[in-house]
Coordinates of C-alpha atoms and ligand atoms in Angstrom, one line a residue:
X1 CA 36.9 -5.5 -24.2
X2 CA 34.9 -5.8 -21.1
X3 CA 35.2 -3.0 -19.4
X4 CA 36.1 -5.1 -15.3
X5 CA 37.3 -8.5 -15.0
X6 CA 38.8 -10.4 -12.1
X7 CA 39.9 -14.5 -11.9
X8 CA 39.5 -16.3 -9.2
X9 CA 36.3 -14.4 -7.8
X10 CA 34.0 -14.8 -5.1
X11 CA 30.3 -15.2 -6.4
X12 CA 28.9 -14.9 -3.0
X13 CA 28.6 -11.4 -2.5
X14 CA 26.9 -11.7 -5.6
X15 CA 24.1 -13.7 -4.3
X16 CA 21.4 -12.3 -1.8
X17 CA 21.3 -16.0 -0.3
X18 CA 25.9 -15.2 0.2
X19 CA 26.6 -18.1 -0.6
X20 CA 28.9 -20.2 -3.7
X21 CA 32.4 -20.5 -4.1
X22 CA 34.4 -18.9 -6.8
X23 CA 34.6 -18.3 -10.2
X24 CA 37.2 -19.3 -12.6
X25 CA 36.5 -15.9 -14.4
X26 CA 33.9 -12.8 -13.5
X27 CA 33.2 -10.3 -16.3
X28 CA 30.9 -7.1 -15.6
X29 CA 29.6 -5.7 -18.4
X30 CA 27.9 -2.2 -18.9
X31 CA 26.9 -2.1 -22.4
X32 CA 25.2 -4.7 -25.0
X33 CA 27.7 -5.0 -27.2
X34 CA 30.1 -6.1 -23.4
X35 CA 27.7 -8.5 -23.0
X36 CA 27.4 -10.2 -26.1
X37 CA 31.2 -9.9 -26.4
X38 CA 31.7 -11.9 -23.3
X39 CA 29.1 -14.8 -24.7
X40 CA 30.6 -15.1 -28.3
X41 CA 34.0 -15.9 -26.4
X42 CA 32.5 -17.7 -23.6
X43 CA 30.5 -19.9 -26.3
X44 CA 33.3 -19.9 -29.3
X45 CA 35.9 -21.0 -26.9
X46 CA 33.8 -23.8 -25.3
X47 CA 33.7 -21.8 -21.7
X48 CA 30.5 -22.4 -19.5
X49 CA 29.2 -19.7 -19.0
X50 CA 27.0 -18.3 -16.0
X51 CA 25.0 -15.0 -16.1
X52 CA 24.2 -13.0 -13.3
X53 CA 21.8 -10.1 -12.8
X54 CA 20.7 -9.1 -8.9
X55 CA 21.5 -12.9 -8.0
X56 CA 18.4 -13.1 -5.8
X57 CA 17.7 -16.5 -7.5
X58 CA 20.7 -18.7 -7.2
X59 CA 22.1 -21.5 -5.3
X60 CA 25.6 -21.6 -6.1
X61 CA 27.6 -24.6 -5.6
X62 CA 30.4 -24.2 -2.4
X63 CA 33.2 -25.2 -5.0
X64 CA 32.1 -22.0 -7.1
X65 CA 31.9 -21.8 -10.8
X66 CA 34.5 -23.3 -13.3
X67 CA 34.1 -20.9 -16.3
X68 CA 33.4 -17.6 -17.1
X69 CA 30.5 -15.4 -14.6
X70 CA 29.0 -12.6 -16.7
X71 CA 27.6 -10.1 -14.6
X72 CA 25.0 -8.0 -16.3
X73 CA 25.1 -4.4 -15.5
X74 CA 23.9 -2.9 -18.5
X75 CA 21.2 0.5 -17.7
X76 CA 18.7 2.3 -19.9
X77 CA 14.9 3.0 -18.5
X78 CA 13.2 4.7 -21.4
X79 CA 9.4 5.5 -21.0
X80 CA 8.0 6.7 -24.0
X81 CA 4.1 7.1 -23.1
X82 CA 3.0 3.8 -21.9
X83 CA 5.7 2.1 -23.1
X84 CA 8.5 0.9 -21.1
X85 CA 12.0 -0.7 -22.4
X86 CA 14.1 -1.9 -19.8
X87 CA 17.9 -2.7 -20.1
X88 CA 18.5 -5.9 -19.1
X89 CA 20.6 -4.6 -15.8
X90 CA 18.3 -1.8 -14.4
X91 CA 17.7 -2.9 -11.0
X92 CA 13.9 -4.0 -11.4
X93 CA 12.1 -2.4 -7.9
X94 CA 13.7 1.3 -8.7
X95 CA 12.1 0.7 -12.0
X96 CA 8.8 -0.4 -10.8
X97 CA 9.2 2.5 -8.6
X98 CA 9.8 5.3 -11.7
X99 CA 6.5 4.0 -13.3
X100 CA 4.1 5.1 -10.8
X101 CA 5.7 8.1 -10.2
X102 CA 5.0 8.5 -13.4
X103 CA 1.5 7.5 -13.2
X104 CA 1.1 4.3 -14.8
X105 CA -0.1 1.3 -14.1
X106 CA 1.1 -2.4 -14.8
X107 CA 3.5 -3.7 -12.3
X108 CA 2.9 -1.7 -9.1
X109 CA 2.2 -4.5 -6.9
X110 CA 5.7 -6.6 -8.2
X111 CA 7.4 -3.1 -6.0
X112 CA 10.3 -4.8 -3.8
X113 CA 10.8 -7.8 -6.0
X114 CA 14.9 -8.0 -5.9
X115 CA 16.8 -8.4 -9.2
X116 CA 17.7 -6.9 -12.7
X117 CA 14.8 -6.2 -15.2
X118 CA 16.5 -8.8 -17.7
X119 CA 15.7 -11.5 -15.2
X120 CA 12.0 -10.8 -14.9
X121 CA 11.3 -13.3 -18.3
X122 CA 13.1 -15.9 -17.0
X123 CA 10.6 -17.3 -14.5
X124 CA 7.7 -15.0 -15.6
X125 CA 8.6 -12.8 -11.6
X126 CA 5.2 -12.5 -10.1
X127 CA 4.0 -11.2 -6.6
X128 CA 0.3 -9.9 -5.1
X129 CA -1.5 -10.4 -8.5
X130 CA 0.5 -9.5 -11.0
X131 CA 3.4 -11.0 -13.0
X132 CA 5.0 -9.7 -15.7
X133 CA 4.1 -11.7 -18.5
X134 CA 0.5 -9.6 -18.3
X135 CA 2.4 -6.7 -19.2
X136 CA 5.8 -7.9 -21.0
X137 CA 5.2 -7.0 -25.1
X138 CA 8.7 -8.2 -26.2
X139 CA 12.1 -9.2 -25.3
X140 CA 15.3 -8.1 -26.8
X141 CA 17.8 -11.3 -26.2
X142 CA 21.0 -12.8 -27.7
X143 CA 20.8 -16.3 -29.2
X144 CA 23.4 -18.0 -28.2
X145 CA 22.3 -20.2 -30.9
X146 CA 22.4 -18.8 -34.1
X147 CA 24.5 -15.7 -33.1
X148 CA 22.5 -13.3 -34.0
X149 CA 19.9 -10.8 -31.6
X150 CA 16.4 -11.4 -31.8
X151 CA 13.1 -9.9 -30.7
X152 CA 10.8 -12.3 -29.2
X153 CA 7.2 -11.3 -28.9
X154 CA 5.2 -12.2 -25.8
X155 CA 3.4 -14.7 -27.3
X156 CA 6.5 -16.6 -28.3
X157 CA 7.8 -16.3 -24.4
X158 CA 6.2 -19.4 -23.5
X159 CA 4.8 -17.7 -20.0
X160 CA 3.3 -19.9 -17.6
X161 CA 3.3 -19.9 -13.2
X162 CA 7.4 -18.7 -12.6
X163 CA 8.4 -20.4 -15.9
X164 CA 8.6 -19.5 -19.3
X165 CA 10.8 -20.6 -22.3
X166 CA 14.4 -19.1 -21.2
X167 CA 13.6 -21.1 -18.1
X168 CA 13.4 -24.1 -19.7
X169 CA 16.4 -23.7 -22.0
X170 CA 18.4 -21.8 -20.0
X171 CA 21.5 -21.5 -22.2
X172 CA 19.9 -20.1 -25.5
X173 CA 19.2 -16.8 -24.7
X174 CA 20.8 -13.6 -22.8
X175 CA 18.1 -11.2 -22.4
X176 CA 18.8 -7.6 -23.0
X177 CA 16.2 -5.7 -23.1
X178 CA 12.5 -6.3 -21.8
X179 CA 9.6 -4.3 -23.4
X180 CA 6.2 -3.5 -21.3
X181 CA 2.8 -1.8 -22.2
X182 CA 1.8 -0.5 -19.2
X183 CA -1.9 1.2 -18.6
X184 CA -2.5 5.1 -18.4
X185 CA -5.2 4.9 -15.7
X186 CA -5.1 8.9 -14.3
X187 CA -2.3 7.7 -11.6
X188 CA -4.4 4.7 -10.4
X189 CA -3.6 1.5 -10.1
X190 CA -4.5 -2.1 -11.9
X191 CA -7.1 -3.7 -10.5
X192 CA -6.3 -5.3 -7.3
X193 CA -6.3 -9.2 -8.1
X194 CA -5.1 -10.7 -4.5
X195 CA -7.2 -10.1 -1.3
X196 CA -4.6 -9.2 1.1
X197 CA -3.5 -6.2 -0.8
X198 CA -7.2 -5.1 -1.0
X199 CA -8.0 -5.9 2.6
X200 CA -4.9 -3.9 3.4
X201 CA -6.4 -1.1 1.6
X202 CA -9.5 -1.4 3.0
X203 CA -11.4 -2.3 -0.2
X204 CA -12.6 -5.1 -2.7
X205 CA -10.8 -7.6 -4.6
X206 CA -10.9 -5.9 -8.4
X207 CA -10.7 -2.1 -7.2
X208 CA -8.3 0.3 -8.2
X209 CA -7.0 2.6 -5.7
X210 CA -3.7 5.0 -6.1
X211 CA -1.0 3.2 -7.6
X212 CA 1.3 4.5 -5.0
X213 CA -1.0 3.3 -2.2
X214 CA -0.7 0.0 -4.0
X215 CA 3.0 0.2 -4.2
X216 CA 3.3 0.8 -0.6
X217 CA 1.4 -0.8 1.0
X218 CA 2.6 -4.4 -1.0
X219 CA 6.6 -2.7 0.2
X220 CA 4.6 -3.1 3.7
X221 CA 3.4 -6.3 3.2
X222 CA 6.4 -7.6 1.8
X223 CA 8.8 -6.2 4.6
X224 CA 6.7 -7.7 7.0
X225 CA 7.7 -11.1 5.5
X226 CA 11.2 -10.6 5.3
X227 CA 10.3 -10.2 1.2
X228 CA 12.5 -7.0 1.0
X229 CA 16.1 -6.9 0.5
X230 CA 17.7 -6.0 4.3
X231 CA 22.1 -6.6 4.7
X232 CA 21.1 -6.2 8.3
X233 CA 18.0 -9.0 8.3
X234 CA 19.0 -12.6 7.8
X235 CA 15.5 -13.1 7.4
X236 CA 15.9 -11.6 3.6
X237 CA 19.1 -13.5 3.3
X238 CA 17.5 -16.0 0.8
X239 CA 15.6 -16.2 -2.5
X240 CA 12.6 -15.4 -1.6
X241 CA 10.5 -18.4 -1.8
X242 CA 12.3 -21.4 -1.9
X243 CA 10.0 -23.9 -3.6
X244 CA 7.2 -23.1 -6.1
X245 CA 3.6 -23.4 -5.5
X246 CA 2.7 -27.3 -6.6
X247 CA 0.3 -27.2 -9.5
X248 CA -1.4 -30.7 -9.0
X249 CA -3.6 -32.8 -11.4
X250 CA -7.3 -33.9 -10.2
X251 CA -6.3 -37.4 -9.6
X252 CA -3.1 -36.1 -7.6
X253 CA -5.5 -33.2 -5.7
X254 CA -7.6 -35.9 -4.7
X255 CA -5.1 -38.2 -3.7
X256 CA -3.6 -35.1 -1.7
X257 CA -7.2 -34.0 0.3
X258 CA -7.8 -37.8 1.1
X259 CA -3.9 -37.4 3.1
X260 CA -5.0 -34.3 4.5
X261 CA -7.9 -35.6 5.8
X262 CA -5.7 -39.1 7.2
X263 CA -3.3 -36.8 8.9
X264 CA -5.1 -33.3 9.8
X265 CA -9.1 -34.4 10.1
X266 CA -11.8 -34.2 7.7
X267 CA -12.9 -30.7 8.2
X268 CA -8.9 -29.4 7.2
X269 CA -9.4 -27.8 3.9
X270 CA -5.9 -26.7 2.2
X271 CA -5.7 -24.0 -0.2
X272 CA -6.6 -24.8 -3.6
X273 CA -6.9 -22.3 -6.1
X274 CA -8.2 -23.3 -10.2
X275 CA -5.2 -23.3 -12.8
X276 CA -6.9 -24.4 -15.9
X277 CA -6.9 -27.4 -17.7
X278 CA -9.0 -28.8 -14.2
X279 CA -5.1 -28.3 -12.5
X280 CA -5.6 -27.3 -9.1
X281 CA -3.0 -24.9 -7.2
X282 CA -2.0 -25.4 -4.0
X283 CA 0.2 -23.7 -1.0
X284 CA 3.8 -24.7 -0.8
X285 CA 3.6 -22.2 2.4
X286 CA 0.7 -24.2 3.7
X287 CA 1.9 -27.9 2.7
X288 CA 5.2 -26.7 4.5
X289 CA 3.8 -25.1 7.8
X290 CA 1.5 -28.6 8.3
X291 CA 4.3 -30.8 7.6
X292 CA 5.6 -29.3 10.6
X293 CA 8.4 -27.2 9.3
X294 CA 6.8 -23.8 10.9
X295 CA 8.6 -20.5 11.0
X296 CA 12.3 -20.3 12.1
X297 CA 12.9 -24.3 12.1
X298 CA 16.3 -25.1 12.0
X299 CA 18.5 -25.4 14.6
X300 CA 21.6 -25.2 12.0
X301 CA 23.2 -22.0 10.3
X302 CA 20.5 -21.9 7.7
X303 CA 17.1 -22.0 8.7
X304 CA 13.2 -21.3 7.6
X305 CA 12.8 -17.3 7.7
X306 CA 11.3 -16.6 11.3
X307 CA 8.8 -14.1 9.1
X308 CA 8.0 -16.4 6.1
X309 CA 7.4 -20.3 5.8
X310 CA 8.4 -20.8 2.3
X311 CA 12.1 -18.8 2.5
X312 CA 14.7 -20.5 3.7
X313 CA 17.8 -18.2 4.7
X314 CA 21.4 -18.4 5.2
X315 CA 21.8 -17.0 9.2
X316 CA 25.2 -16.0 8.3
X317 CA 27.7 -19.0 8.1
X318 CA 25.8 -21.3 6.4
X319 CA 27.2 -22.8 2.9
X320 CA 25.3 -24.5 0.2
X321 CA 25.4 -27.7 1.6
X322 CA 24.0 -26.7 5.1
X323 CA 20.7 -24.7 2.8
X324 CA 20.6 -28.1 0.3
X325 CA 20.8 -30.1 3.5
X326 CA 17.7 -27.6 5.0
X327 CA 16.0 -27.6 1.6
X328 CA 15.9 -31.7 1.5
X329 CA 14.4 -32.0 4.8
X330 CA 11.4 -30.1 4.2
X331 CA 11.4 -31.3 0.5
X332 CA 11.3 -34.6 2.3
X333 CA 9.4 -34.1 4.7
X334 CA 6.6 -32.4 3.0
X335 CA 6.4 -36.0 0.5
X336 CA 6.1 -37.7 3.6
X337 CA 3.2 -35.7 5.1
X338 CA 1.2 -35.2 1.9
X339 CA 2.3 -37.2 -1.5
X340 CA 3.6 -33.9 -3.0
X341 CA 6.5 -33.3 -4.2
X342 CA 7.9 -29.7 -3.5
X343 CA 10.3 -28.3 -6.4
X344 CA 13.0 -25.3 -6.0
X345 CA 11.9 -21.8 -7.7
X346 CA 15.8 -20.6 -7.7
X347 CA 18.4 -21.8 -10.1
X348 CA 20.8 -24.1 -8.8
X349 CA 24.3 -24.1 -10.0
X350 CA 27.2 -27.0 -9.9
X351 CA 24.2 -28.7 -7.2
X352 CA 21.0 -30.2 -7.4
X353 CA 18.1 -30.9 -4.6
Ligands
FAD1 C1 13.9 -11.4 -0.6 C2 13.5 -11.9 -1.9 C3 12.2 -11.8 -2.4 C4 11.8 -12.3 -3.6 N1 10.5 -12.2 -4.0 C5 10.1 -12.6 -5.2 C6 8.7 -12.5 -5.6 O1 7.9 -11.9 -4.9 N2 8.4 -13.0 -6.9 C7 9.3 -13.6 -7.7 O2 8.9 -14.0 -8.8 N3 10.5 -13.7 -7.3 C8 11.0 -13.3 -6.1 N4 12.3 -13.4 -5.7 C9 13.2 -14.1 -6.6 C10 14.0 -13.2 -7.5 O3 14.0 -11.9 -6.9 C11 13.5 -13.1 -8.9 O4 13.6 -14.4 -9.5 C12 14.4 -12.2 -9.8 O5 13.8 -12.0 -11.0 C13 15.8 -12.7 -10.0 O6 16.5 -11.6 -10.6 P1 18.1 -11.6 -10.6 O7 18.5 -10.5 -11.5 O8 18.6 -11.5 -9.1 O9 18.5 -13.0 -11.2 P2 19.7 -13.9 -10.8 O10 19.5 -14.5 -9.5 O11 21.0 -13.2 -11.0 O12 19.5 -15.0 -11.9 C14 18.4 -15.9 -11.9 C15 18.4 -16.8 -13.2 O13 18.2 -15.9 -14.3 C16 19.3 -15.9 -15.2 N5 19.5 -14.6 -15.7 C17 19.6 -13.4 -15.0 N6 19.7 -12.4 -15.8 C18 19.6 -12.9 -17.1 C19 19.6 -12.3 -18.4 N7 19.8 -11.0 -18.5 N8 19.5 -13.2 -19.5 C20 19.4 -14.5 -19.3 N9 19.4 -15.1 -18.1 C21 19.5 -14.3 -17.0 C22 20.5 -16.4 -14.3 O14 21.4 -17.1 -15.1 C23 19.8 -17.4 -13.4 O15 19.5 -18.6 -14.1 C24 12.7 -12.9 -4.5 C25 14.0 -13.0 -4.0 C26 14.4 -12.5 -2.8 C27 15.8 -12.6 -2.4

């Protein structure tokens, strides 16, 4: 038997964004065998079911959840060497955090990303260079499918820019356990791939420098965005970014520089960044910020971060609908500007854009 459950509960303290109604049914469980408990009967009794980890990436409905909420708080950090095998419920920062102290390198720089370890696969969690599908070797996961637990090698994950292939069938598998190889480099950290850590460091792009120097100063950078978790900050009320970086083709990047030069002037050069296959990345920030939706715009109860373009945050009273209504605007407004079409990075629930 699950070891807590409550009826009728409130998912919004839950959520780092507060908000979403209630659900029908909310089960915590501790161990495995709780968890996969909770899905066979969730699954062989028809229930939807809804899992939770740090709930930093979900926009639930105002009307709540009608079926069962299956909070993961499973634990287990084991290093052994350079390996690494999370439980699915370890708190994900704290565990970043124990592998530099231990002296390894991997996924310094991914410090003061919110959320459980077993949500990391699900959209591939990435920050300042590194994301963790560089250094993921396997996850453990139930299949809700056949029943049965299975270990799915990194290669199998499907890992591409915050998706992979739990993402994109989101009711097959419940992750339990995630499985790193992480880099023994005498206490120093991977090399620095994004140039505002560097520059923060004071050296070049591809330099290694202590991984605890890396650590903190991203924590730095991060906090200075509103990117680190703060009860007392509305600013980090939110999910973190709130729409993904669009990946464009070259017709559609082309299409996109010839607006940007109608609207912003021929010299205006948006940032574009190569993502293979001749895709071209560019900023959601950016696109946002030029569409005119700068810092702190809103004059409702949720509002664009004052300290980050792309996170839009709950100032205290909001409720889905006020964030959806938020989220359309710019959505809409960024189509308008530039032909792209922004798309959310959190998971919506019971609501769409
Ligand atoms: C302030 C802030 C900053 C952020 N910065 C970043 C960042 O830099 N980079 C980044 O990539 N993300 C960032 N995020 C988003 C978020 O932290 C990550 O997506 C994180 O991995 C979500 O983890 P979670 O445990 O909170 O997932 P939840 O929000 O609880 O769940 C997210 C999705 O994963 C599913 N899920 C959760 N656990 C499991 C499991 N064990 N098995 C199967 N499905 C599961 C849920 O059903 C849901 O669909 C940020 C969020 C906030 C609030």
């Amino acid at each position: 038997m699950p070891v807590q459950e409550r009826h009728d509960a409130p998912l919004a303290p839950l959520t780092t964004f507060r908000l979403g109604g209630p659900a029908t049914r909310l089960i915590t469980a501790v161990t495995d065998a709780e968890v996969i408990d909770a899905v066979r009967e969730a699954d062989e009794s028809g229930t939807p079911l809804l899992i939770i980890g740090g709930g930093s990436n979900l926009v639930i409905s105002d009307k709540g959840f009608d079926g069962t909420a299956l909070r993961i708080a499973t634990t287990g950090f084991d290093l052994q060497g350079t390996r690494l095998e999370l439980a699915a419920g370890e708190n994900w920062s704290d565990a970043v955090a124990r592998t530099v102290e231990a002296g390894l390198a991997g996924i310094e720089c991914m410090a003061g990303i919110p959320g459980s370890a077993g949500a990391t696969p699900i959209q591939n969690v990435g920050a300042y260079g590194q994301d963790v599908s560089a250094t993921i070797t396997e996850v453990v996961a139930y299949d809700r499918r056949s029943g049965e637990t299975v270990v799915i090698p990194n290669a199998d994950c499907a890992f591409s820019y915050r998706h992979s292939r739990f993402k994109e069938d989101p009711t097959r598998y419940v992750v339990l356990r995630v499985r790193f190889e992480l880099e023994d480099a005498g206490g120093l950290s991977a090399p620095l791939k994004y140039p505002e850590t560097a520059r923060a460091l004071g050296v070049e792009a591809g330099d290694r420098v202590p991984a605890a120097r890396a650590r903190e100063t991203v924590l730095k950078l991060r906090a200075g965005k509103g990117m680190v978790l703060d009860p007392e900050d509305h600013d980090t009320w939110s999910a973190g970014s709130f729409f993904t970086n669009p990946v464009l083709t070259a017709a559609e990047h082309a299409a996109f520089l010839t607006r940007v030069a109608e609207r912003l002037g021929p010299d205006v050069a948006p940032p574009a960044f190569p993502a293979g296959d001749g895709m071209v990345k560019t900023s959601a920030a950016w696109l946002i910020d030029r569409a005119g939706f700068t810092k702190g715009y809103g004059a409702g109860r949720a509002r664009i971060s004052t300290k980050h373009t792309l996170a839009l945050t709950n100032r205290g009273e909001a409720s889905t609908e006020d964030l959806l209504a938020l989220a359309r605007e710019v959505r809409d407004g960024v189509h308008a500007a530039f032909g792209v079409t922004l798309v959310n990075e959190p998971v919506t629930v019971g609501v769409s854009l």
